[in-house]
Coordinates of C-alpha atoms in Angstrom, one line a residue:
Chain A
X300 CA 0.0 0.0 0.0
X301 CA 1.8 3.1 -1.2
X302 CA 0.9 6.5 -2.4
X303 CA -0.4 9.7 -0.9
X304 CA -3.9 8.6 -0.6
X305 CA -3.0 5.5 1.5
X306 CA -0.9 7.7 3.7
X307 CA -3.7 10.1 4.1
X308 CA -6.2 7.4 5.0
X309 CA -3.7 5.8 7.4
X310 CA -3.3 9.0 9.4
X311 CA -7.0 9.8 9.4
X312 CA -7.7 6.3 10.6
X313 CA -5.1 6.5 13.3
X314 CA -6.6 9.7 14.5
X315 CA -10.1 8.3 14.5
X316 CA -8.9 5.2 16.4
X317 CA -7.7 7.4 19.3
X318 CA -11.3 8.6 19.9
X319 CA -11.8 5.2 21.4
X320 CA -9.5 6.2 24.3
X321 CA -12.2 8.8 25.2
X322 CA -14.6 5.9 25.9
X323 CA -12.0 4.2 28.1
X324 CA -11.6 7.5 29.9
X325 CA -15.4 7.8 30.5
X326 CA -15.5 4.2 31.7
X327 CA -12.6 4.6 34.1
X328 CA -14.0 7.8 35.4
X329 CA -17.4 6.2 35.9
X330 CA -15.9 3.3 37.9
X331 CA -13.8 5.6 40.0
X332 CA -16.6 8.1 40.6
X333 CA -19.1 5.4 41.6
X334 CA -16.5 3.8 43.8
X335 CA -15.9 7.1 45.6
X336 CA -19.6 7.7 45.9
X337 CA -20.1 4.3 47.5
X338 CA -17.0 4.7 49.7
X339 CA -18.3 8.0 51.0
X340 CA -21.5 6.4 52.0
X341 CA -19.9 3.5 53.7
X342 CA -16.2 4.2 54.2
X343 CA -15.7 1.1 56.4
X344 CA -16.4 -1.2 53.4
X345 CA -14.2 0.7 51.0
X346 CA -10.8 -0.9 51.6
X347 CA -12.1 -4.3 51.0
X348 CA -13.3 -3.3 47.6
X349 CA -10.0 -1.8 46.4
X350 CA -9.2 -5.0 44.5
X351 CA -12.5 -5.0 42.7
X352 CA -11.9 -1.3 41.8
X353 CA -8.6 -2.0 40.2
X354 CA -9.9 -5.0 38.3
X355 CA -12.8 -2.9 37.0
X356 CA -10.5 -0.1 36.0
X357 CA -8.2 -2.6 34.3
X358 CA -11.1 -4.1 32.2
X359 CA -12.4 -0.7 31.2
X360 CA -8.9 0.5 30.3
X361 CA -8.0 -2.6 28.3
X362 CA -10.6 -1.7 25.7
X363 CA -9.2 1.8 25.4
X364 CA -5.7 0.3 25.0
X365 CA -7.1 -1.8 22.1
X366 CA -8.0 1.3 20.2
X367 CA -4.7 2.9 20.9
X368 CA -3.1 -0.3 19.6
X369 CA -5.1 0.0 16.4
X370 CA -3.9 3.6 16.0
X371 CA -0.3 2.5 16.4
X372 CA -0.8 -0.4 14.0
X373 CA -2.2 2.1 11.4
X374 CA 0.7 4.5 12.0
X375 CA 3.5 2.1 12.0
X376 CA 2.6 -1.4 10.8
X377 CA 0.1 -1.1 8.0
Chain B
X37 CA 7.5 10.5 8.0
X38 CA 10.9 12.0 8.7
X39 CA 12.0 12.4 5.1
X40 CA 11.0 16.0 4.6
X41 CA 11.8 17.1 8.1
X42 CA 15.5 16.7 8.1
X43 CA 16.1 20.4 8.3
X44 CA 13.3 21.4 10.7
X45 CA 14.7 19.7 13.7
X46 CA 11.4 18.2 14.6
X47 CA 12.4 14.5 14.4
X48 CA 10.5 12.4 16.8
X49 CA 11.0 8.7 16.9
X50 CA 8.9 7.6 19.8
X51 CA 9.3 4.0 18.9
X52 CA 13.1 3.9 18.7
X53 CA 13.4 3.2 22.4
X54 CA 11.7 -0.2 21.9
X55 CA 14.2 -1.5 19.3
X56 CA 15.8 -4.8 20.2
X57 CA 19.6 -4.5 19.6
X58 CA 22.4 -7.0 20.1
X59 CA 24.6 -6.1 23.0
X60 CA 27.8 -6.9 21.1
X61 CA 28.4 -6.1 17.5
X62 CA 25.8 -5.6 14.8
X63 CA 24.9 -9.0 13.7
X64 CA 21.5 -10.6 13.1
X65 CA 19.4 -11.4 16.2
X66 CA 19.3 -15.1 16.7
X67 CA 17.3 -16.7 19.5
X68 CA 20.4 -17.0 21.7
X69 CA 22.0 -13.6 20.9
X70 CA 22.5 -11.5 24.1
X71 CA 20.5 -8.3 23.4
X72 CA 19.4 -5.4 25.5
X73 CA 16.4 -7.6 26.4
X74 CA 18.9 -9.9 28.0
X75 CA 20.6 -7.1 29.8
X76 CA 17.5 -5.5 31.3
X77 CA 16.0 -8.8 32.2
X78 CA 19.2 -9.7 33.9
X79 CA 19.1 -6.4 35.8
X80 CA 15.6 -7.2 36.9
X81 CA 16.8 -10.6 38.2
X82 CA 19.7 -8.8 40.1
X83 CA 17.2 -6.3 41.5
X84 CA 14.9 -9.1 42.6
X85 CA 17.8 -10.9 44.3
X86 CA 18.9 -7.7 46.0
X87 CA 15.4 -6.9 47.1
X88 CA 14.2 -10.2 48.4
X89 CA 17.4 -12.3 49.1
X90 CA 20.2 -10.0 50.1
X91 CA 18.0 -7.7 52.2
X92 CA 16.6 -10.7 54.2
X93 CA 19.9 -12.5 54.8
X94 CA 20.0 -11.5 58.5
X95 CA 16.5 -12.9 59.1
X96 CA 16.0 -10.3 61.8
X97 CA 13.0 -10.4 64.1
X98 CA 13.1 -6.6 64.1
X99 CA 13.5 -6.0 60.4
X100 CA 15.9 -3.5 58.7
X101 CA 14.5 -1.2 56.1
X102 CA 15.3 -3.5 53.2
X103 CA 13.8 -6.5 55.0
X104 CA 10.7 -4.5 55.7
X105 CA 10.3 -3.9 52.0
X106 CA 10.8 -7.6 51.2
X107 CA 8.3 -8.5 53.8
X108 CA 5.9 -5.9 52.4
X109 CA 6.0 -7.5 48.9
X110 CA 5.6 -10.9 50.4
X111 CA 2.7 -10.0 52.6
X112 CA 1.0 -8.0 49.8
X113 CA 1.1 -10.8 47.2
X114 CA 0.4 -13.5 49.8
X115 CA -2.7 -11.7 51.0
X116 CA -3.8 -11.0 47.5
X117 CA -3.6 -14.6 46.5
X118 CA -5.3 -15.8 49.6
X119 CA -8.1 -13.2 49.3
X120 CA -8.8 -13.5 45.6
X121 CA -7.8 -17.0 44.6
X122 CA -8.7 -18.6 47.9
X123 CA -6.8 -20.9 50.2
X124 CA -6.2 -23.5 47.5
X125 CA -4.5 -20.8 45.3
X126 CA -1.7 -20.5 47.8
X127 CA 0.0 -23.4 46.1
X128 CA 0.6 -21.1 43.2
X129 CA 2.0 -18.3 45.4
X130 CA 5.6 -18.7 44.2
X131 CA 4.4 -18.7 40.6
X132 CA 2.3 -15.6 41.0
X133 CA 5.1 -13.9 43.0
X134 CA 7.4 -14.6 40.1
X135 CA 5.1 -12.9 37.7
X136 CA 4.6 -10.0 40.0
X137 CA 8.2 -9.4 40.7
X138 CA 9.2 -9.7 37.1
X139 CA 6.5 -7.4 35.8
X140 CA 6.9 -4.9 38.7
X141 CA 10.7 -4.7 38.4
X142 CA 10.7 -4.5 34.6
X143 CA 8.1 -1.7 34.7
X144 CA 10.1 0.2 37.3
X145 CA 13.5 -0.4 35.6
X146 CA 11.9 0.8 32.3
X147 CA 11.3 4.2 33.9
X148 CA 15.0 4.8 34.2
X149 CA 16.0 7.1 31.4
X150 CA 17.8 5.4 28.4
X151 CA 16.7 2.0 29.7
X152 CA 14.8 -0.6 27.8
X153 CA 11.3 -1.7 29.0
X154 CA 11.1 -5.4 28.4
X155 CA 7.4 -5.5 29.4
X156 CA 6.5 -3.0 26.7
X157 CA 7.0 -5.8 24.1
X158 CA 4.0 -7.8 23.1
X159 CA 6.3 -10.8 22.8
X160 CA 7.1 -10.7 26.5
X161 CA 3.6 -9.9 27.8
X162 CA 2.0 -12.4 25.4
X163 CA 4.2 -15.2 26.8
X164 CA 3.4 -14.1 30.3
X165 CA -0.3 -14.1 29.6
X166 CA -0.2 -17.4 27.7
X167 CA 1.6 -19.0 30.6
X168 CA -1.2 -17.8 32.9
X169 CA -3.9 -18.9 30.4
X170 CA -2.3 -22.4 30.0
X171 CA -1.8 -22.8 33.7
X172 CA -5.4 -21.8 34.5
X173 CA -6.8 -24.1 31.8
X174 CA -4.7 -27.1 32.6
X175 CA -5.0 -26.8 36.4
X176 CA -8.8 -26.3 36.0
X177 CA -9.1 -29.4 33.8
X178 CA -6.9 -31.4 36.0
X179 CA -8.6 -30.5 39.3
X180 CA -12.2 -30.4 38.1
X181 CA -12.2 -32.5 35.0
X182 CA -15.1 -31.7 32.8
X183 CA -16.6 -29.8 35.7
X184 CA -14.3 -27.0 34.7
X185 CA -16.3 -26.6 31.5
X186 CA -19.5 -25.9 33.5
X187 CA -18.0 -22.5 33.9
X188 CA -19.3 -21.7 30.4
X189 CA -22.8 -23.1 31.1
X190 CA -24.4 -20.5 33.2
X191 CA -26.9 -22.5 35.2
X192 CA -28.4 -19.5 36.8
X193 CA -29.6 -18.1 33.5
X194 CA -32.8 -19.1 31.7
X195 CA -32.4 -22.2 29.6
X196 CA -33.0 -20.4 26.3
X197 CA -30.2 -17.9 27.0
X198 CA -27.6 -20.5 28.1
X199 CA -26.2 -21.4 24.7
X200 CA -25.8 -17.7 23.8
X201 CA -24.2 -17.0 27.1
X202 CA -21.9 -20.1 26.6
X203 CA -20.7 -18.6 23.4
X204 CA -20.1 -15.3 25.0
X205 CA -18.3 -16.8 28.0
X206 CA -16.2 -18.9 25.7
X207 CA -15.1 -15.9 23.6
X208 CA -14.4 -13.9 26.7
X209 CA -12.4 -16.8 28.1
X210 CA -10.2 -17.0 25.0
X211 CA -9.9 -13.2 24.8
X212 CA -8.4 -13.2 28.3
X213 CA -4.8 -13.8 27.3
X214 CA -5.1 -11.2 24.5
X215 CA -6.4 -8.5 26.8
X216 CA -4.2 -9.6 29.6
X217 CA -1.1 -9.1 27.5
X218 CA -2.1 -6.1 25.4
X219 CA -3.2 -4.2 28.6
X220 CA 0.3 -4.5 30.1
X221 CA 2.3 -4.0 27.0
X222 CA 0.0 -1.2 25.6
X223 CA 0.0 0.8 28.8
X224 CA 3.8 0.8 29.1
X225 CA 4.3 1.4 25.4
X226 CA 1.8 4.3 25.3
X227 CA 3.4 6.0 28.4
X228 CA 6.9 5.7 27.1
X229 CA 6.0 6.8 23.6
X230 CA 4.1 9.9 25.0
X231 CA 7.2 10.8 27.1
X232 CA 9.3 10.5 24.0
X233 CA 7.0 12.6 21.9
X234 CA 7.1 15.4 24.5
X235 CA 10.8 15.1 24.7
X236 CA 10.9 15.6 20.9
X237 CA 8.9 18.8 21.4
X238 CA 11.3 20.0 24.0
X239 CA 14.2 19.7 21.6
X240 CA 12.5 21.8 19.0
X241 CA 11.0 24.6 21.1
X242 CA 14.0 26.5 22.4
X243 CA 13.3 28.5 25.5
X244 CA 9.6 27.5 25.5
X245 CA 10.6 24.0 26.1
X246 CA 10.0 24.4 29.8
X247 CA 6.4 23.6 29.1
X248 CA 7.0 20.1 27.6
X249 CA 9.6 19.5 30.2
X250 CA 7.1 20.2 33.0
X251 CA 4.6 18.0 31.2
X252 CA 7.2 15.2 31.0
X253 CA 7.8 15.5 34.8
X254 CA 4.0 15.2 35.3
X255 CA 3.6 12.3 32.9
X256 CA 6.6 10.6 34.5
X257 CA 4.8 10.7 37.9
X258 CA 1.8 9.2 36.2
X259 CA 3.8 6.6 34.5
X260 CA 5.4 5.6 37.9
X261 CA 1.8 5.0 39.1
X262 CA 0.9 3.2 36.0
X263 CA 3.9 0.9 36.2
X264 CA 2.9 -0.1 39.8
X265 CA -0.8 -0.4 39.1
X266 CA -0.3 -2.4 35.9
X267 CA 1.9 -4.9 37.8
X268 CA -0.8 -5.1 40.5
X269 CA -3.5 -5.5 37.9
X270 CA -1.7 -8.2 36.0
X271 CA -1.2 -10.1 39.2
X272 CA -4.7 -9.7 40.6
X273 CA -6.2 -10.7 37.2
X274 CA -4.0 -13.8 37.3
X275 CA -5.4 -14.5 40.8
X276 CA -9.0 -13.9 39.5
X277 CA -8.4 -16.3 36.6
X278 CA -6.8 -18.8 38.9
X279 CA -9.9 -18.7 41.2
X280 CA -11.9 -20.2 38.3
X281 CA -9.5 -23.1 38.2
X282 CA -9.0 -23.8 41.9
X283 CA -12.0 -22.2 43.6
X284 CA -14.9 -24.2 44.9
X285 CA -18.0 -23.0 43.1
X286 CA -17.8 -20.5 40.3
X287 CA -21.4 -19.4 40.5
Chain C
X119 CA 6.5 3.2 7.1
X120 CA 10.0 2.5 6.1
X121 CA 11.7 5.9 6.0
X122 CA 15.2 6.7 5.1
X123 CA 15.9 8.2 8.5
X124 CA 15.2 5.0 10.4
X125 CA 16.7 2.8 7.8
X126 CA 19.9 4.8 7.9
X127 CA 20.3 4.3 11.6
X128 CA 20.0 0.6 11.1
X129 CA 16.9 0.5 13.3
X130 CA 13.9 -1.8 12.9
X131 CA 11.0 -0.6 10.8
X132 CA 7.8 0.8 12.3
X133 CA 6.8 -0.8 15.5
X134 CA 9.7 -2.8 17.0
X135 CA 7.0 -4.7 18.9
X136 CA 5.8 -6.2 15.6
X137 CA 9.2 -7.1 14.3
X138 CA 8.7 -10.8 14.6
X139 CA 12.4 -11.6 13.9
X140 CA 13.2 -10.6 17.5
X141 CA 10.5 -12.6 19.1
X142 CA 12.4 -15.9 19.5
X143 CA 15.2 -14.0 21.2
X144 CA 12.8 -12.2 23.6
X145 CA 10.8 -15.3 24.4
X146 CA 14.0 -17.3 25.0
X147 CA 15.5 -14.8 27.4
X148 CA 12.1 -14.2 29.1
X149 CA 11.8 -17.9 29.8
X150 CA 15.3 -18.0 31.2
X151 CA 14.6 -15.0 33.4
X152 CA 11.3 -16.4 34.7
X153 CA 12.9 -19.8 35.5
X154 CA 15.7 -18.0 37.4
X155 CA 13.3 -15.8 39.3
X156 CA 11.0 -18.8 40.1
X157 CA 13.9 -20.9 41.5
X158 CA 15.4 -18.0 43.5
X159 CA 12.0 -17.2 44.9
X160 CA 10.7 -20.7 45.6
X161 CA 14.0 -22.0 46.9
X162 CA 15.5 -19.1 48.8
X163 CA 13.5 -15.9 49.2
X164 CA 10.0 -17.0 49.9
X165 CA 10.7 -19.8 52.5
X166 CA 13.1 -17.4 54.2
X167 CA 10.7 -14.5 54.4
X168 CA 7.9 -16.9 55.4
X169 CA 10.0 -18.3 58.2
X170 CA 10.9 -14.8 59.4
X171 CA 7.3 -13.8 59.4
X172 CA 6.2 -16.9 61.2
X173 CA 9.1 -16.4 63.7
X174 CA 8.0 -12.9 64.3
X175 CA 4.4 -14.0 64.8
X176 CA 5.3 -16.6 67.3
X177 CA 7.6 -14.1 69.1
X178 CA 4.8 -11.6 69.2
X179 CA 2.4 -14.2 70.5
X180 CA 4.8 -15.3 73.2
X181 CA 5.5 -11.7 74.1
X182 CA 1.8 -11.0 74.3
X183 CA 1.3 -14.1 76.5
X184 CA 4.1 -12.9 78.8
X185 CA 2.6 -9.4 78.8
X186 CA -0.8 -10.9 79.7
X187 CA 0.9 -12.8 82.6
X188 CA 2.6 -9.7 83.8
X189 CA -0.7 -7.9 83.6
X190 CA -2.4 -10.6 85.6
X191 CA 0.4 -10.3 88.2
X192 CA -0.1 -6.5 88.3
X193 CA -3.8 -7.0 88.9
X194 CA -3.1 -9.4 91.7
X195 CA -0.6 -7.0 93.2
X196 CA -3.1 -4.3 93.1
X197 CA -5.7 -6.4 94.7
X198 CA -3.4 -7.3 97.6
X199 CA -2.3 -3.7 97.9
X200 CA -6.0 -2.7 98.1
X201 CA -6.6 -5.4 100.7
X202 CA -3.7 -4.2 102.8
X203 CA -4.9 -0.7 102.4
X204 CA -8.4 -1.6 103.6
X205 CA -6.9 -3.5 106.5
X206 CA -4.8 -0.6 107.5
X207 CA -7.7 1.6 107.2
X208 CA -9.9 -0.4 109.6
X209 CA -7.0 -0.8 112.0
X210 CA -6.6 3.0 112.0
X211 CA -10.3 3.5 112.5
X212 CA -10.2 1.1 115.4
X213 CA -7.2 2.9 117.0
X214 CA -8.9 6.2 116.5
X215 CA -12.1 4.9 118.2
X216 CA -10.1 3.5 121.1
X217 CA -8.2 6.7 121.5
X218 CA -11.4 8.7 121.4
X219 CA -12.9 6.5 124.0
X220 CA -9.9 6.8 126.3
X221 CA -9.9 10.5 125.9
X222 CA -13.6 10.6 126.6
X223 CA -13.1 8.6 129.8
X224 CA -10.3 10.9 131.0
X225 CA -12.4 13.9 130.2
X226 CA -15.4 12.5 132.0
X227 CA -13.3 11.8 135.1
X228 CA -11.8 15.3 135.0
X229 CA -15.2 16.8 134.6
X230 CA -16.7 14.9 137.5
X231 CA -13.8 15.9 139.7
X232 CA -14.1 19.5 138.7
X233 CA -17.8 19.4 139.3
X234 CA -17.2 17.9 142.8
X235 CA -14.6 20.6 143.6
X236 CA -16.9 23.3 142.4
X237 CA -19.8 21.9 144.5
X238 CA -17.5 21.8 147.6
X239 CA -16.4 25.3 147.0
X240 CA -19.9 26.5 146.5
X241 CA -21.1 24.9 149.8
X242 CA -18.2 26.5 151.6
X243 CA -19.0 29.8 150.2
X244 CA -22.7 29.5 151.1
X245 CA -21.7 28.7 154.7
X246 CA -19.4 31.7 154.8
X247 CA -22.2 33.9 153.3
X248 CA -24.6 32.6 155.9
X249 CA -22.2 33.4 158.7
X250 CA -21.6 36.8 157.4
X251 CA -25.4 37.4 157.1
X252 CA -25.9 36.2 160.6
X253 CA -23.2 38.4 161.8
X254 CA -24.7 41.4 160.0
X255 CA -28.2 40.7 161.4
X256 CA -26.9 40.6 164.9
X257 CA -24.9 43.7 164.4
X258 CA -28.0 45.5 163.1
X259 CA -30.1 44.5 166.1
X260 CA -27.2 45.6 168.4
X261 CA -26.9 48.9 166.8
X262 CA -30.6 49.4 166.8
X263 CA -30.8 48.6 170.6
X264 CA -27.9 51.0 171.3
X265 CA -29.5 53.7 169.2
X266 CA -32.8 53.2 170.9
X267 CA -31.3 53.2 174.3
X268 CA -29.4 56.4 173.5
X269 CA -32.6 57.9 172.1
X270 CA -34.6 57.0 175.1
X271 CA -31.8 58.4 177.3
X272 CA -31.7 61.5 175.2
X273 CA -35.5 62.0 175.6
X274 CA -35.1 61.7 179.3
X275 CA -37.3 58.7 179.7
X276 CA -35.9 56.2 182.2
X277 CA -36.1 52.9 180.8
X278 CA -34.0 49.9 181.6
X279 CA -32.1 48.0 179.2
X280 CA -34.5 45.0 179.2
X281 CA -37.5 47.0 178.1
X282 CA -35.6 48.6 175.3
X283 CA -34.3 45.4 174.1
X284 CA -37.7 43.8 173.9
X285 CA -39.1 46.8 172.2
X286 CA -36.4 46.9 169.6
X287 CA -36.7 43.2 169.1
X288 CA -40.5 43.6 168.6
X289 CA -39.9 46.4 166.1
X290 CA -37.3 44.6 164.2
X291 CA -39.6 41.6 163.9
X292 CA -42.5 43.7 162.9

């Protein structure tokens, strides 16, 4: 795949793919915010749920990382 | 990308830091060639030995600072395995500790300027994730036999939905190693690349480069956090997967 | 994305992560590293730290037991101290009561003696007063008789002493 048009499409595609990171940001913020809301209601239960918090954040973040990976693939590997 | 920019000074190669090079000479990279991967993994091993073996050689009842750190790591992972994977999971404690120490130390060593981050390579994280995947699957099949497969047959759901759920569960089970490895590698790669991009800005902006340098300092702090959290997440997800294999009842 | 710049530097193309020619190398060294870490951890580090932690736990348990014992002893000591204190207190109260009784007795005796003395003195004084009164009464009658006799003499009336005395006595009585 060579040529100006392919290059153009590649860059546009990479830029579009990074929008997916916004979704990951929303997801992580949602998890953290809800955790905080719950923790303020019942602070004594909060430390026990830290593991679940991190696992949830990790799952949400992984999907964002996928879109970042697609952007990188478009930039460097296609 | 850089062909037309030779004169402008704005040459950013954010991916150059991830290049695998031979340590000696310039030859082709065979499977046995000592490369910078070898070097930094060796440093991780040395760091691990210094942290967990040398610091505890006095076996003091009242610990020194180094021994406290070693005990902190031990207690942290031990508690995590026990809490998440259950008492049965403690048999895999050395295995999980190995994964955690390797990932944590590699992430941290990768933050040293000019260093090489072994865990930012998909090859490394994919092998780690596949090891976890194979361990969980084989241990689950060995301990529970075909009962392990009942994990995919959600008995609490309505009968009509169960085949659909089974397909979804199956897919999510096989996506695990993928997400497990990409999460770790992608996070580190992204962070390091972003720092490199900002460093490229700093080189081109003259006096105004204080702005990107300040940004690098901030991102560096964030990356330190990410390095620790990703090691934690990798380990705790290993424990979560292991619970499926050794835990009593999944549902 | 093979550019001249990267190619000149002899670097890999595009994403080094996707340069599959380096994968066997990385995987080999990774496995070596993991095996080394696993053996160091499972043979040396983890048993050692686990033993240290168990040691410390048992030491702490022992110390806690010893502390519990000492506390028990302290409680006992306090109890015996309190007992001794209570004993001493009752003893002291007893002594105080005894002393008070003795003092009371002495006081009563002294008071009685003083009362008796006062009574004796009072009786004596009464007697003396009675004597003085008698003396005074006699003196008054004598003086009155003498005055009467003088008066009678002065008036020139002859009267013997007997008549005057009787008259004065009658007057004095009346």
